Amino acid sequence: MTATHFIGMTDDQIASASRIWHVDFVHRWHDRRSHGDIDWDHDTIIFAGRTSEDRISEWSWQDHELH
C-alpha cells in the first residue's frame, strides 16, 4: 500500500494540499524519525517551503501524536 506524506507544511498549507491529495502522514519536519514511515520507492512525498529530500533536520519530534 502506498501513502502520501506532507513534510514541513504549515496548517494552512496542509489544508490547501489536502484538497488535491489524501494525506496519510504529516511530518512537521524532515527528520530521521520520518524515514521510518516513508517507503521511498512507492510513497508520494510532498515537501513544502525550504524543506527538501537533501536537508534532514538533526532534531526529531513525535509529531505523529498531533494527527
CSV table of C-alpha atoms in Angstrom, one decimal:
chain,number,residue,atom,x,y,z
A,1,MET,CA,0.0,0.0,0.0
A,2,THR,CA,1.3,3.5,-0.8
A,3,ALA,CA,1.0,6.5,1.4
A,4,THR,CA,1.1,10.3,0.9
A,5,HIS,CA,3.4,12.3,3.2
A,6,PHE,CA,3.3,16.0,3.8
A,7,ILE,CA,6.7,17.3,5.1
A,8,GLY,CA,7.4,20.8,6.6
A,9,MET,CA,3.9,22.2,5.9
A,10,THR,CA,2.0,24.8,7.9
A,11,ASP,CA,-1.6,24.1,8.9
A,12,ASP,CA,-2.8,26.4,6.0
A,13,GLN,CA,-0.6,24.5,3.5
A,14,ILE,CA,-1.9,21.2,4.8
A,15,ALA,CA,-5.5,22.3,4.3
A,16,SER,CA,-4.8,23.5,0.8
A,17,ALA,CA,-2.8,20.4,-0.2
A,18,SER,CA,-5.5,18.2,1.3
A,19,ARG,CA,-7.9,19.4,-1.4
A,20,ILE,CA,-5.6,17.7,-4.0
A,21,TRP,CA,-4.0,14.8,-2.2
A,22,HIS,CA,-5.3,12.4,0.5
A,23,VAL,CA,-3.0,12.9,3.5
A,24,ASP,CA,-1.7,9.8,5.3
A,25,PHE,CA,1.2,11.3,7.3
A,26,VAL,CA,2.1,14.8,8.4
A,27,HIS,CA,5.7,15.4,9.3
A,28,ARG,CA,6.3,18.9,10.7
A,29,TRP,CA,10.0,18.5,9.9
A,30,HIS,CA,12.0,16.3,7.6
A,31,ASP,CA,13.8,14.3,10.3
A,32,ARG,CA,15.3,10.9,10.7
A,33,ARG,CA,12.2,9.6,12.5
A,34,SER,CA,10.0,10.3,9.5
A,35,HIS,CA,12.2,7.9,7.4
A,36,GLY,CA,10.7,5.0,9.4
A,37,ASP,CA,7.3,6.0,8.0
A,38,ILE,CA,8.3,6.6,4.4
A,39,ASP,CA,8.6,3.9,1.7
A,40,TRP,CA,10.9,5.9,-0.6
A,41,ASP,CA,10.3,3.6,-3.6
A,42,HIS,CA,6.5,3.8,-3.5
A,43,ASP,CA,5.1,6.6,-1.4
A,44,THR,CA,4.3,10.1,-2.5
A,45,ILE,CA,6.3,12.7,-0.6
A,46,ILE,CA,5.3,16.4,-0.8
A,47,PHE,CA,7.8,18.8,0.6
A,48,ALA,CA,6.9,22.4,1.5
A,49,GLY,CA,8.9,25.6,1.5
A,50,ARG,CA,12.7,25.1,2.0
A,51,THR,CA,12.3,21.5,3.1
A,52,SER,CA,13.8,19.0,0.7
A,53,GLU,CA,14.9,15.4,0.4
A,54,ASP,CA,18.5,16.5,0.9
A,55,ARG,CA,18.0,18.6,4.1
A,56,ILE,CA,17.3,16.3,7.1
A,57,SER,CA,16.9,18.0,10.5
A,58,GLU,CA,19.2,16.9,13.3
A,59,TRP,CA,16.2,17.3,15.7
A,60,SER,CA,13.2,14.9,15.9
A,61,TRP,CA,9.8,15.3,17.4
A,62,GLN,CA,6.9,12.9,17.9
A,63,ASP,CA,4.7,14.8,15.5
A,64,HIS,CA,2.6,11.7,14.8
A,65,GLU,CA,0.8,12.4,18.1
A,66,LEU,CA,-0.8,15.5,16.7
A,67,HIS,CA,-2.9,13.9,13.9
